[in-house]
C-alpha positions as YAML, in Angstrom:
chain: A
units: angstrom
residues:
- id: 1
  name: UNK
  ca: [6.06, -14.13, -6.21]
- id: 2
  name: UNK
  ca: [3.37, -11.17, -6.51]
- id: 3
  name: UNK
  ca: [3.26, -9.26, -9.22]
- id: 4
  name: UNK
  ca: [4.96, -5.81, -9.12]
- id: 5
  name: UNK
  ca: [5.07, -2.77, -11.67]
- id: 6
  name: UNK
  ca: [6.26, 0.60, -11.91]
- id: 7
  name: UNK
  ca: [3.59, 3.40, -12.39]
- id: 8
  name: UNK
  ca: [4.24, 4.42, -15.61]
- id: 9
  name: UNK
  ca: [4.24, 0.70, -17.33]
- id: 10
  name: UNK
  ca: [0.95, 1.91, -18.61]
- id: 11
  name: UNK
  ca: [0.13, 4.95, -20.90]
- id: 12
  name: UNK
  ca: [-2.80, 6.98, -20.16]
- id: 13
  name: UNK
  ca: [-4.20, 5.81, -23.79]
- id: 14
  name: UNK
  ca: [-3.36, 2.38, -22.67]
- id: 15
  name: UNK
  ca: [-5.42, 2.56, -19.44]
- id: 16
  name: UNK
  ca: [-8.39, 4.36, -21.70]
- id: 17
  name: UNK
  ca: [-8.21, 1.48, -24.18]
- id: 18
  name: UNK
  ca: [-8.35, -1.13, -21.66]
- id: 19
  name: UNK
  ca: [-11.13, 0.78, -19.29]
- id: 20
  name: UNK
  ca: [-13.84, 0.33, -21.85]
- id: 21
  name: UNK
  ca: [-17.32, 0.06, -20.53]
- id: 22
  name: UNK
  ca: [-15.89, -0.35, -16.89]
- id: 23
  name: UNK
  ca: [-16.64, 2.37, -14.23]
- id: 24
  name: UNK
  ca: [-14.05, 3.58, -11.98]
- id: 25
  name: UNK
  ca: [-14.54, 5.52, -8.54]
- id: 26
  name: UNK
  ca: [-12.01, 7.30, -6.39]
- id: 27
  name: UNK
  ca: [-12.99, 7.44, -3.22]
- id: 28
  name: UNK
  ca: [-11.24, 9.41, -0.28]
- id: 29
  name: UNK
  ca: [-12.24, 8.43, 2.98]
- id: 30
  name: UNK
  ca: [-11.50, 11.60, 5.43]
- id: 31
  name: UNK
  ca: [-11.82, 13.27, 8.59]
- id: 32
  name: UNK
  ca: [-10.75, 16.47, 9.78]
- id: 33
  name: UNK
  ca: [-8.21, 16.67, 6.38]
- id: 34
  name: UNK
  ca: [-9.77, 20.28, 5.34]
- id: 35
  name: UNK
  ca: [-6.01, 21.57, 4.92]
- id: 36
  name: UNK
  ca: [-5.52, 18.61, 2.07]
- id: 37
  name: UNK
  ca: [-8.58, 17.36, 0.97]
- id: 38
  name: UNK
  ca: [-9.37, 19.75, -1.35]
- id: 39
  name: UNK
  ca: [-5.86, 19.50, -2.94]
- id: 40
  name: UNK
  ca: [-6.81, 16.34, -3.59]
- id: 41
  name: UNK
  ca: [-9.80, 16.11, -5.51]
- id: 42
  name: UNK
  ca: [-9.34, 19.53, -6.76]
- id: 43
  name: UNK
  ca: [-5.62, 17.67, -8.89]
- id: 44
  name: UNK
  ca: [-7.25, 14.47, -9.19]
- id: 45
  name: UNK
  ca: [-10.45, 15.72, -11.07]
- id: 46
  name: UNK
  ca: [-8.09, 18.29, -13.41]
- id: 47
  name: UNK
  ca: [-6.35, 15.50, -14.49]
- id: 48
  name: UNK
  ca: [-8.49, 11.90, -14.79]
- id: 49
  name: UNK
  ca: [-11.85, 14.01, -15.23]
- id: 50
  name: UNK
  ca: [-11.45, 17.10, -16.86]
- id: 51
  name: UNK
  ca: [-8.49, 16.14, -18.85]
- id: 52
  name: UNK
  ca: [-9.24, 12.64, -19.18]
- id: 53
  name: UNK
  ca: [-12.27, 10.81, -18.40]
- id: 54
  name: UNK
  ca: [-10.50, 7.96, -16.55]
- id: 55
  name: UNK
  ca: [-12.53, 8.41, -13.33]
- id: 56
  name: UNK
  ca: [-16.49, 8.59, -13.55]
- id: 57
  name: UNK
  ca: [-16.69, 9.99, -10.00]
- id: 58
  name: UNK
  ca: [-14.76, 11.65, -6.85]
- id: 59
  name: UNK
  ca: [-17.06, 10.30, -4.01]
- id: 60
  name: UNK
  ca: [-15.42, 11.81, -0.56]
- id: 61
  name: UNK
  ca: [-16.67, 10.09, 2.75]
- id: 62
  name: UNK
  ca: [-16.55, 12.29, 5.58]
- id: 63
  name: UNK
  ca: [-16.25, 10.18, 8.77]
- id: 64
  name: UNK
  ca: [-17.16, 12.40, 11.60]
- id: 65
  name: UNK
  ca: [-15.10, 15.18, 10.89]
- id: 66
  name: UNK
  ca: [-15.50, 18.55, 13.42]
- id: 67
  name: UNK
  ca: [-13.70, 20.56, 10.73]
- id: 68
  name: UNK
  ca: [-14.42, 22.19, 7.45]
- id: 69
  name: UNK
  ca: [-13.79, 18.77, 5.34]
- id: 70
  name: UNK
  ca: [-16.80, 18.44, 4.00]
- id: 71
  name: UNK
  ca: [-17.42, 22.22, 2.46]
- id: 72
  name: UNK
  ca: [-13.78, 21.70, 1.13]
- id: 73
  name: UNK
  ca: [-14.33, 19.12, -0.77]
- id: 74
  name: UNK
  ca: [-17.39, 19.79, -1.90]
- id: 75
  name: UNK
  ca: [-16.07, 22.88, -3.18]
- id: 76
  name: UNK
  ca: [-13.22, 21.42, -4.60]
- id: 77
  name: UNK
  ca: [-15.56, 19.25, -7.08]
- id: 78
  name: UNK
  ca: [-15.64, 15.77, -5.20]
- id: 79
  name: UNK
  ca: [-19.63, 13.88, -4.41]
- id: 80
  name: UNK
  ca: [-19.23, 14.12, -0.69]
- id: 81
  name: UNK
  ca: [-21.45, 11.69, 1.64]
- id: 82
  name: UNK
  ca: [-21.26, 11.93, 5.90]
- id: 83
  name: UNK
  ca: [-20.60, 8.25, 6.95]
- id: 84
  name: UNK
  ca: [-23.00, 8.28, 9.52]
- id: 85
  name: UNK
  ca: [-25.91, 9.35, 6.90]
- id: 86
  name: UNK
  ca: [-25.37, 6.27, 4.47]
- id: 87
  name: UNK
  ca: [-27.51, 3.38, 5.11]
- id: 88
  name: UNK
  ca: [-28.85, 5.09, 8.81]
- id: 89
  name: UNK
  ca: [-30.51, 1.68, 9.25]
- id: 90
  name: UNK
  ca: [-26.51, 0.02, 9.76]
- id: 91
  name: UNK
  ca: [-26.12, 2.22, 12.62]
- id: 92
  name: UNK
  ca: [-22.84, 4.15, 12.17]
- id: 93
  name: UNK
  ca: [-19.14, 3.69, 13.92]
- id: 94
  name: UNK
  ca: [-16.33, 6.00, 13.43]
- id: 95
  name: UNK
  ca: [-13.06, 4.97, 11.99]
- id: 96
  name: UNK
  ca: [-11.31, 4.69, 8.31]
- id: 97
  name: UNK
  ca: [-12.44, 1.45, 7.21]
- id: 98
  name: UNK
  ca: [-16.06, 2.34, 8.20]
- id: 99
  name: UNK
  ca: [-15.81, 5.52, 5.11]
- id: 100
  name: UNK
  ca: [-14.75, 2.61, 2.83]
- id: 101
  name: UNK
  ca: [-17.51, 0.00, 3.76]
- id: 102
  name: UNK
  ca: [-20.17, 2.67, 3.20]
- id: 103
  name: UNK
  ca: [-18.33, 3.63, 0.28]
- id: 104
  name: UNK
  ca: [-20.07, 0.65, -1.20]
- id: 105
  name: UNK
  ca: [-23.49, 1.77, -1.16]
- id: 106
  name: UNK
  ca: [-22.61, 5.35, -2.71]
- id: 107
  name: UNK
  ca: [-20.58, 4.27, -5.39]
- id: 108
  name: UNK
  ca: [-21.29, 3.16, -8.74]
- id: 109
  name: UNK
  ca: [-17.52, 1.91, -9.90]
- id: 110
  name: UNK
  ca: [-16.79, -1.80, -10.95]
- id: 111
  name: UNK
  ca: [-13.66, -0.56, -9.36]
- id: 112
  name: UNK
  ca: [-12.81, 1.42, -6.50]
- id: 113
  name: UNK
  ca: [-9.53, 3.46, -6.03]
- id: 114
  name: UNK
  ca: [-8.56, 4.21, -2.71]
- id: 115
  name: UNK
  ca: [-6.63, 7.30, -1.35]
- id: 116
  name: UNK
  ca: [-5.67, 8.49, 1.63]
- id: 117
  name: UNK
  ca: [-6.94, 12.30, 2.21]
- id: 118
  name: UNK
  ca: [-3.97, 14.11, 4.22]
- id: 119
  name: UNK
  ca: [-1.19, 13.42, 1.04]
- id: 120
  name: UNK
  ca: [1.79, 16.33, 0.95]
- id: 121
  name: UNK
  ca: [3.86, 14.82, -1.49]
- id: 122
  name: UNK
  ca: [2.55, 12.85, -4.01]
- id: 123
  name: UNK
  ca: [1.00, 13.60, -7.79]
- id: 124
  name: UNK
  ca: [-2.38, 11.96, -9.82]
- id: 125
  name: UNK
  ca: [0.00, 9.18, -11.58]
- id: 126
  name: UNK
  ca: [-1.01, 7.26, -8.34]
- id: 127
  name: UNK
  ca: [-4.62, 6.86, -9.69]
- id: 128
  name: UNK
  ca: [-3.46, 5.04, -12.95]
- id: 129
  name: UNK
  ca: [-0.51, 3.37, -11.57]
- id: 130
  name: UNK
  ca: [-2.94, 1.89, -9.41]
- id: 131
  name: UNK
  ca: [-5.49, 1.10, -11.95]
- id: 132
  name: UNK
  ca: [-2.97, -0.51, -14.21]
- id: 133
  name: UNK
  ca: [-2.86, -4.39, -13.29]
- id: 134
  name: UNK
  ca: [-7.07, -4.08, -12.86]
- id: 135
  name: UNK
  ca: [-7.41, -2.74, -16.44]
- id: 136
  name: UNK
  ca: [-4.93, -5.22, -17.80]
- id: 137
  name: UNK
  ca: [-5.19, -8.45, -16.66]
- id: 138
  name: UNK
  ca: [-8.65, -9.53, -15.61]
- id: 139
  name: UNK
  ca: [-7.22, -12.20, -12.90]
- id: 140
  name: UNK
  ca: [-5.94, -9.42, -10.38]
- id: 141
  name: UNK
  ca: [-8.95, -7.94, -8.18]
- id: 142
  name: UNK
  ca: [-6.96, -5.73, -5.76]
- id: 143
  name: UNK
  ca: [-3.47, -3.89, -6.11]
- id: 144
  name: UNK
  ca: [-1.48, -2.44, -3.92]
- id: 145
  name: UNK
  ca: [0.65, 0.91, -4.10]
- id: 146
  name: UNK
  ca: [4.39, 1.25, -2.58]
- id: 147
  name: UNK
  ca: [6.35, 4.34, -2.20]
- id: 148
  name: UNK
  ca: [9.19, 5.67, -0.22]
- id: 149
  name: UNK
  ca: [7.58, 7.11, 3.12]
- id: 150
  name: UNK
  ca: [9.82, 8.96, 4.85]
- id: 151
  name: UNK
  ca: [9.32, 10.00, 8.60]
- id: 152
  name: UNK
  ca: [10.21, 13.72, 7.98]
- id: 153
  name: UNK
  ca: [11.58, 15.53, 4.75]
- id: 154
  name: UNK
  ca: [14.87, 15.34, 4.69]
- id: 155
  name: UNK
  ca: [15.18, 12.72, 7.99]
- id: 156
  name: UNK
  ca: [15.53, 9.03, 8.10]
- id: 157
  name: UNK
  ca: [15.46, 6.54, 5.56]
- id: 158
  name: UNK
  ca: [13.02, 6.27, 2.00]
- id: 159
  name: UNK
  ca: [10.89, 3.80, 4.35]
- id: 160
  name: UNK
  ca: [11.19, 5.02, 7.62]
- id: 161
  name: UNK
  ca: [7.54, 6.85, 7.75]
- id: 162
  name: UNK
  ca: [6.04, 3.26, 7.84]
- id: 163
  name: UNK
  ca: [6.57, 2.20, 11.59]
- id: 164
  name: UNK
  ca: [2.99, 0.39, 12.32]
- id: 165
  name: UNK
  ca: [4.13, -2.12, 9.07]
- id: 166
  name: UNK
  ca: [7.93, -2.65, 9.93]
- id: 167
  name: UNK
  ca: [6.79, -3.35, 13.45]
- id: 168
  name: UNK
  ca: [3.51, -5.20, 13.47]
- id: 169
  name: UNK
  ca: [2.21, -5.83, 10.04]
- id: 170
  name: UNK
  ca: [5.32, -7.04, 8.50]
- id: 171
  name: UNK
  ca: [6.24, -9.25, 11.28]
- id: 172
  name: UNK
  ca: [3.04, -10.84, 11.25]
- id: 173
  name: UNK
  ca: [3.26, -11.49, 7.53]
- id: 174
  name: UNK
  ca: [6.14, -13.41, 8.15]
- id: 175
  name: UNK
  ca: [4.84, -15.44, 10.83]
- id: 176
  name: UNK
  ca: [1.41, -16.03, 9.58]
- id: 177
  name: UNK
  ca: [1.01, -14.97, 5.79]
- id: 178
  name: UNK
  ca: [4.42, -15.52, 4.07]
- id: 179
  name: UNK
  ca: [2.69, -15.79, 0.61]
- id: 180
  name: UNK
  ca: [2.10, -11.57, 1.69]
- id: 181
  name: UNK
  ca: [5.63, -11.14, 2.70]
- id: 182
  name: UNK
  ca: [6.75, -9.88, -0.60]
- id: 183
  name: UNK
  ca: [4.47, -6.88, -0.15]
- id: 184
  name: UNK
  ca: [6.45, -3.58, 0.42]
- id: 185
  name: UNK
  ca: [3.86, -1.28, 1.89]
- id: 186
  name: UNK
  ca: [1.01, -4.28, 3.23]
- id: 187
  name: UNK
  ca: [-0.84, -0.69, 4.88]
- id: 188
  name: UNK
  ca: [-0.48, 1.57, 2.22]
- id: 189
  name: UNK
  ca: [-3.31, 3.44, 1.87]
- id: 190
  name: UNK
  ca: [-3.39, 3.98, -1.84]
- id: 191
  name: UNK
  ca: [-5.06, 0.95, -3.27]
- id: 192
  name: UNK
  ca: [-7.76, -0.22, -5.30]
- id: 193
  name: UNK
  ca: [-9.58, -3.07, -5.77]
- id: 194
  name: UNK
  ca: [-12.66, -4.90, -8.06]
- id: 195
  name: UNK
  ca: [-16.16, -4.43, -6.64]
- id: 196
  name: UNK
  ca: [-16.91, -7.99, -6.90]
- id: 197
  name: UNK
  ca: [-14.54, -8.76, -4.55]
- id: 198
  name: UNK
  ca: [-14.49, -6.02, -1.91]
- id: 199
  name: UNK
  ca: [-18.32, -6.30, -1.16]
- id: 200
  name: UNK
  ca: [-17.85, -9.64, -0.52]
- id: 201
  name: UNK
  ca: [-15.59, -9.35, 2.47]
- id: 202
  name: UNK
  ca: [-15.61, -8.53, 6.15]
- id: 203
  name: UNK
  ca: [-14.27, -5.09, 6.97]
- id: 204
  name: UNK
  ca: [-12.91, -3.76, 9.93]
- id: 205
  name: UNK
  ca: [-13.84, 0.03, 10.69]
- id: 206
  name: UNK
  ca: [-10.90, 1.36, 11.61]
- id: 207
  name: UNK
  ca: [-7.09, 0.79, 10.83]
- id: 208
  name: UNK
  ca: [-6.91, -2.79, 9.97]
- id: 209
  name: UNK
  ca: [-9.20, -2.62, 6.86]
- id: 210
  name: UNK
  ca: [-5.99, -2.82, 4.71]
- id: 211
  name: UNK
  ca: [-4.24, -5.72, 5.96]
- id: 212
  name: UNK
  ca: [-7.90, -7.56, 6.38]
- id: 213
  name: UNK
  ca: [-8.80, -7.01, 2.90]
- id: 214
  name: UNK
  ca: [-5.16, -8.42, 1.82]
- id: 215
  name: UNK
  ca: [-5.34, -11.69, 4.35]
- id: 216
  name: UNK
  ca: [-9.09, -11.99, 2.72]
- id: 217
  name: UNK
  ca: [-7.83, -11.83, -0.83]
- id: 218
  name: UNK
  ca: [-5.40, -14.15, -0.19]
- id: 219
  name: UNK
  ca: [-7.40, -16.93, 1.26]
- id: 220
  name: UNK
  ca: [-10.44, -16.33, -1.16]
- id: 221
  name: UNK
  ca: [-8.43, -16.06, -4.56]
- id: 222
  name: UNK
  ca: [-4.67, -16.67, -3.86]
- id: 223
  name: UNK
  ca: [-1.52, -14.54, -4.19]
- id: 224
  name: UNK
  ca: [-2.11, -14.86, -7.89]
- id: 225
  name: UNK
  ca: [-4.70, -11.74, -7.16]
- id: 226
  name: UNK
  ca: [-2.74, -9.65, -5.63]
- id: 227
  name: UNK
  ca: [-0.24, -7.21, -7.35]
- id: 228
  name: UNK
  ca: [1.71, -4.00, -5.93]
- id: 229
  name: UNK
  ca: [2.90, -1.05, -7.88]
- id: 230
  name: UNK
  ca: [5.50, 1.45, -7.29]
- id: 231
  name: UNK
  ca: [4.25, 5.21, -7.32]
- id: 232
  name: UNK
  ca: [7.34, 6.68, -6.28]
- id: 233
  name: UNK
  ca: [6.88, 8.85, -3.35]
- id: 234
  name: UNK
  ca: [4.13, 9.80, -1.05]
- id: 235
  name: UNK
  ca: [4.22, 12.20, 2.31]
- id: 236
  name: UNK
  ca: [1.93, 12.75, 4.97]
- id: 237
  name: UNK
  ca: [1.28, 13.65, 8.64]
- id: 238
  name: UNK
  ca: [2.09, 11.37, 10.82]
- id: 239
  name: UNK
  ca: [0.54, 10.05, 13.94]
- id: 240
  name: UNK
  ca: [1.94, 10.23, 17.77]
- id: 241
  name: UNK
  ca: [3.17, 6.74, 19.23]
- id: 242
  name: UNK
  ca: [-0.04, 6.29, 21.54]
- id: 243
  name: UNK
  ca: [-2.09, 6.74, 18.25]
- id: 244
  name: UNK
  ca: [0.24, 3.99, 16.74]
- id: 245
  name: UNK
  ca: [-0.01, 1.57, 19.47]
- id: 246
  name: UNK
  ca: [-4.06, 1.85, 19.05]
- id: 247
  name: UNK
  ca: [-3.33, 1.61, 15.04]
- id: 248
  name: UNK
  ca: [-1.44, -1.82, 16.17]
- id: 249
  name: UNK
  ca: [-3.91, -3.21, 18.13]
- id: 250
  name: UNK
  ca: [-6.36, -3.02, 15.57]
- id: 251
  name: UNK
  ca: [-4.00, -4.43, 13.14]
- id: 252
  name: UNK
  ca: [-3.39, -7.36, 15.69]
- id: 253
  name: UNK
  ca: [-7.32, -7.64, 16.67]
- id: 254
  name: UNK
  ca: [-7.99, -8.40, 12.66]
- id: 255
  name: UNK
  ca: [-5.32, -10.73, 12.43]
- id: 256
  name: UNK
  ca: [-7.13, -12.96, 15.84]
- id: 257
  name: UNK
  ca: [-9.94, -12.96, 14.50]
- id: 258
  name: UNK
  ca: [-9.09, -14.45, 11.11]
- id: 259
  name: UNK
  ca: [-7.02, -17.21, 13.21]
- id: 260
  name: UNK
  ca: [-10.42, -17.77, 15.06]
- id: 261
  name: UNK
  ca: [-8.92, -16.57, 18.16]
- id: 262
  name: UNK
  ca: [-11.54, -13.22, 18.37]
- id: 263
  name: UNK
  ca: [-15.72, -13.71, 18.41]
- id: 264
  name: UNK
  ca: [-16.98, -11.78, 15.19]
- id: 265
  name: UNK
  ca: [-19.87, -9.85, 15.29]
- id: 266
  name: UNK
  ca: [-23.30, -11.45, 14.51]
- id: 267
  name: UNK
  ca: [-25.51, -8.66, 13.01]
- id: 268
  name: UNK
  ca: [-24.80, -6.16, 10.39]
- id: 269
  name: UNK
  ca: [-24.94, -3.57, 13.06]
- id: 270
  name: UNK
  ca: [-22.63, -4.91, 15.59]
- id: 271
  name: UNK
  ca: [-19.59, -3.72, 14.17]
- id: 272
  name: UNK
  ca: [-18.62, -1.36, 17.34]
- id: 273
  name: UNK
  ca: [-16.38, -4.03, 19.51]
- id: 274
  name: UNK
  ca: [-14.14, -2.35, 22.11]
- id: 275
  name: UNK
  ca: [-10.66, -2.84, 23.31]
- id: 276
  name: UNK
  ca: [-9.31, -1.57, 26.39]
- id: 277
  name: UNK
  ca: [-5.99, -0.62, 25.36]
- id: 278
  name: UNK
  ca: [-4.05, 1.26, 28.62]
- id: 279
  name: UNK
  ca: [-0.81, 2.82, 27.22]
- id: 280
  name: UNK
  ca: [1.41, 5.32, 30.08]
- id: 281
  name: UNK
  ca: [3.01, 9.14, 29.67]
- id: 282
  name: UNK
  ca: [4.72, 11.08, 32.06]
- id: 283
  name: UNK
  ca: [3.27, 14.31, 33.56]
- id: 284
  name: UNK
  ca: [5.58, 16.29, 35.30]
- id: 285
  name: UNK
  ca: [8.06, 13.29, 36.15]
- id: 286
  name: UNK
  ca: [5.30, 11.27, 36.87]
- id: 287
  name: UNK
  ca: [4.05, 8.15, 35.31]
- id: 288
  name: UNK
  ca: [0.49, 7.67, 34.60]
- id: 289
  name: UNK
  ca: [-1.92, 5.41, 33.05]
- id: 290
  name: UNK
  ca: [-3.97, 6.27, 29.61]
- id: 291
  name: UNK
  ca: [-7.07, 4.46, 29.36]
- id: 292
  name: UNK
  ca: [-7.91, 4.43, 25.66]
- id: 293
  name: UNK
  ca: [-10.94, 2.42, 23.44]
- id: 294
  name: UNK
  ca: [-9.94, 1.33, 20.49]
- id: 295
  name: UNK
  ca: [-12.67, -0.53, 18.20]
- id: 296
  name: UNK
  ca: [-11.88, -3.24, 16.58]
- id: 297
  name: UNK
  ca: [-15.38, -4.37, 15.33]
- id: 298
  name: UNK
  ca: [-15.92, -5.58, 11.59]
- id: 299
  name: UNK
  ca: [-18.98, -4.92, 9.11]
- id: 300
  name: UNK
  ca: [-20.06, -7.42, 7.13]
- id: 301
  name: UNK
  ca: [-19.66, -8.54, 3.08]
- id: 302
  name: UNK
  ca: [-22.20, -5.50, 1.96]
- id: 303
  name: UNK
  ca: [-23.68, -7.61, -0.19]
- id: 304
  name: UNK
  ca: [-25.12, -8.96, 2.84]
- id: 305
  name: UNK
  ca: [-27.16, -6.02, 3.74]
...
């Protein structure tokens, strides 16, 4: 059974008491999130900075973005690094999990906190919620957040926002990782997780980093290192269902390769492997095919390179 808490099981003078000499980073990996990002660091450094010194940095990774992200942010307070210019020598592929590899070599935390960079509805107590079983209990090296995610305010269920995990991730959990299936929200993108552990692990660059770093934990330290905490609610944009299905095959490309079923790359700069994923739409009554790349490549345990 994994562990699971509630947010607010820990004080903030708790958490402070329990931090000690141990350095925490957020880090929001983004692209093309000016309309948020700055919301984000700007309420996230008023209250675990400013207020609190619970957080010793706010380290934004701009992947690629065309946008004003990275003025916004650095405006708004955060450290902000451009993927593609961290460790030039690595070569640089576009795609979430990519920010959070290079995250690695920016980043001076014995813990990293993870969030997501296009959040509506949501508030800071997902920073310490998150923090809470890593502070606490020196066995757990990654936690995972939950929330209700619905599709559209007001529409569908408290969980209906989360269509790549009921479909795909959940299912495969059952199949393949049942000591995961106890997870509600195996994709969230609020997480965080020790240093010593995430450096050592393979990490795909787009999409599947989540679930890989989960299936990794799992087989390197057991379910026993793994806990989930509920932070209530959390809203965002949501993506079309062609952007899904290339979400999904990610998601499924990770999983193959962890079976043995997909070659992994062999250099720490081959992490750019290509799908051919060809999805259909109709144009003016008529059907037609949509040939899309998806990468599905992985980097390597940083502390490799």
């Amino acid at each position: 059974m994994l562990r699971t808490a509630h947010w607010d099981d820990w004080s903030l003078d708790d958490l402070l008491a329990a931090k000690g000499e141990t350095r925490v980073s957020l880090v929001v990996p983004a692209r093309n999130e000016a309309a948020t990002v700055g919301d984000v660091v700007t309420r996230v450094r008023s209250a675990l900075v400013d207020t609190v010194a619970l957080l010793d940095e706010v380290v934004v990774i701009d992947s690629d973005s065309t946008d004003a992200t990275y003025d916004v942010a650095t405006d708004a307070g955060a450290v902000v690094h451009r993927s593609s210019e961290i460790r030039p020598d690595l070569g640089s592929v576009g795609g979430k999990g990519e920010a959070m590899w290079k995250s690695l070599f920016v980043t001076t935390g014995d813990v990293l906190v993870f969030m997501d960079a296009d959040l509506l509805d949501w508030d800071t107590h997902f920073v310490p919620g998150l923090l809470g079983p890593l502070l606490s209990a020196p066995d757990v090296a990654l936690v995972k957040g939950f929330y209700e995610r619905p599709l559209l305010a007001g529409e569908g269920g408290p969980l209906d926002g989360g269509r790549v995990t009921e479909l795909v991730a959940r299912p495969v959990l059952a199949l393949e990782y049942p000591e995961l299936a106890g997870l509600v929200q195996p994709l969230a993108g609020e997480w965080a997780v020790r240093r010593s552990l995430f450096e050592t692990l393979w990490v795909p660059t787009g999409y599947a980093v989540e679930l890989a770093a989960l299936i990794d934990t799992l087989a390197a330290r057991g379910s026993e290192a793994i806990a989930q905490v509920d932070l209530g609610r959390r809203a965002h944009a949501h993506q079309g269902l062609l952007d899904l299905g290339a979400m999904a095959t990610q998601i499924l490309a990770a999983v193959a390769r962890r079976r043995g079923g997909v070659e992994a790359p062999t250099s720490s700069t081959e992490g750019d492997q290509i799908v051919e994923l060809r999805q259909y739409r109709s144009e003016e009554g008529v059907i037609v095919p949509i040939e899309r790349v998806v990468h599905v490549g992985e980097r390597p345990p940083a502390v490799t390179v």
